[in-house]
């Protein structure tokens, strides 16, 4: 049982049944859109019924849920600080880490923090470079930034331009960060359908970049169907200006205009059609990767990084609407996949949607070599029901390195941050949490934690609206992790925590 800092939010029972039923029908039938609005847009606001508004107001007044922006958490988590947005007002996105620095993506560019004192991070640089969603990662002196919105050119002063125009640009941008106070833009590589996310496969002399993108359209000259694979970019470490596309491996071979991925509706109602991948996590120490690819989850071999080979593929046409991301456990015999039901803008953490949709799916990896299979074991979803005005669904998280146990921290947008254990694949359980009250009690407004990652003894979160949060977890089950010190962390390039890094 979790000791609660504020017991009135241990469980919430919110929502008008009829309105929630209407929301569920919408989520089941609508095709997932981009997870977050285009850069420069204000956070998404959606209408809620008068009955829902009254329900939310009543719940706040009675103490059933926290008030607007009120912070609540379990007793084993401490909120150390929040650094609000400054020069970059756009949507905050992903995080990466290197030494004493944290790198925070934002739809308007990226921000670099000095986190040598986690209680008082200092801004080192803010770089204006618009282009959703500015998914970010670092390797050595290089920083990588994804652009997944159609731009007038590849510069940091570009403007929005329709994807129907051949001259429009989307893809990967590369910066030199040898001087953290003065990052320099050094290269760009255009990729089909842009770069929604990317994953690094580092080698000694080169960095391979797996670019995930999706939703092709016959009207888009640079994003044509079928789009049934990933773009692979090769970046020479000491000559990044020579970065170039080296292949487009097909992961879903098949006949027809959309390749061989999940056909989605009407064959599989409520499930996204697979037209690419949303996110890939690699485990270089095991030459493995797991792909969350819209309507499919895949396991593949990356022994040859330019020619990944699919080992197994799974679907969940009952509960998973949009396969969003993946996390291996330390032993590489489990994968946690997330379902971003509603694209991240829906209020899906409630009794009506239930515990199995918009959740994590825990899969065991059984067998050896090319005969390995993904076998479903259970779902995990936070049980603190959120208001009808709070977007909430499973999103980005990372392992907390504890030998012999499988524990991770995970963002749930306005559902906050959950620390949970899946050592027993069939019986996942939460051990800590942190969250804020709704941004609004009158409209569905997009916000909350985009990414929550564990790095060198602390949890760091990039909140879409509120900025950069630092948390400290104090729990005997995770104390061992404080001794693991990492030199660099890109969560989608998952390390071997006990072989790759130092321990105090």
PDB file of C-alpha atoms in Angstrom, residues 46 75-76 84 138 151 165 198 214 271 317 351 362 396 460:
ATOM      1  CA  UNK A  46     -11.641  20.678 -25.900  1.00  0.00           C
ATOM      2  CA  UNK A  75       5.131  10.197   0.941  1.00  0.00           C
ATOM      3  CA  UNK A  76       8.124   8.526  -0.728  1.00  0.00           C
ATOM      4  CA  UNK A  84       9.042  27.419 -15.607  1.00  0.00           C
ATOM      5  CA  UNK A 138      22.615  13.445 -27.484  1.00  0.00           C
ATOM      6  CA  UNK A 151       8.558  23.704 -42.877  1.00  0.00           C
ATOM      7  CA  UNK A 165       4.425  21.565 -51.616  1.00  0.00           C
ATOM      8  CA  UNK A 198      14.211   9.105 -33.467  1.00  0.00           C
ATOM      9  CA  UNK A 214       3.947   7.837 -40.100  1.00  0.00           C
ATOM     10  CA  UNK A 271      -7.140   0.394 -33.862  1.00  0.00           C
ATOM     11  CA  UNK A 317      -7.004  -5.434 -31.425  1.00  0.00           C
ATOM     12  CA  UNK A 351     -13.721   4.411 -14.706  1.00  0.00           C
ATOM     13  CA  UNK A 362       3.573  -6.044 -20.339  1.00  0.00           C
ATOM     14  CA  UNK A 396       7.181   8.187 -21.811  1.00  0.00           C
ATOM     15  CA  UNK A 460      13.317  14.564 -14.110  1.00  0.00           C
TER      16      UNK A 460
END
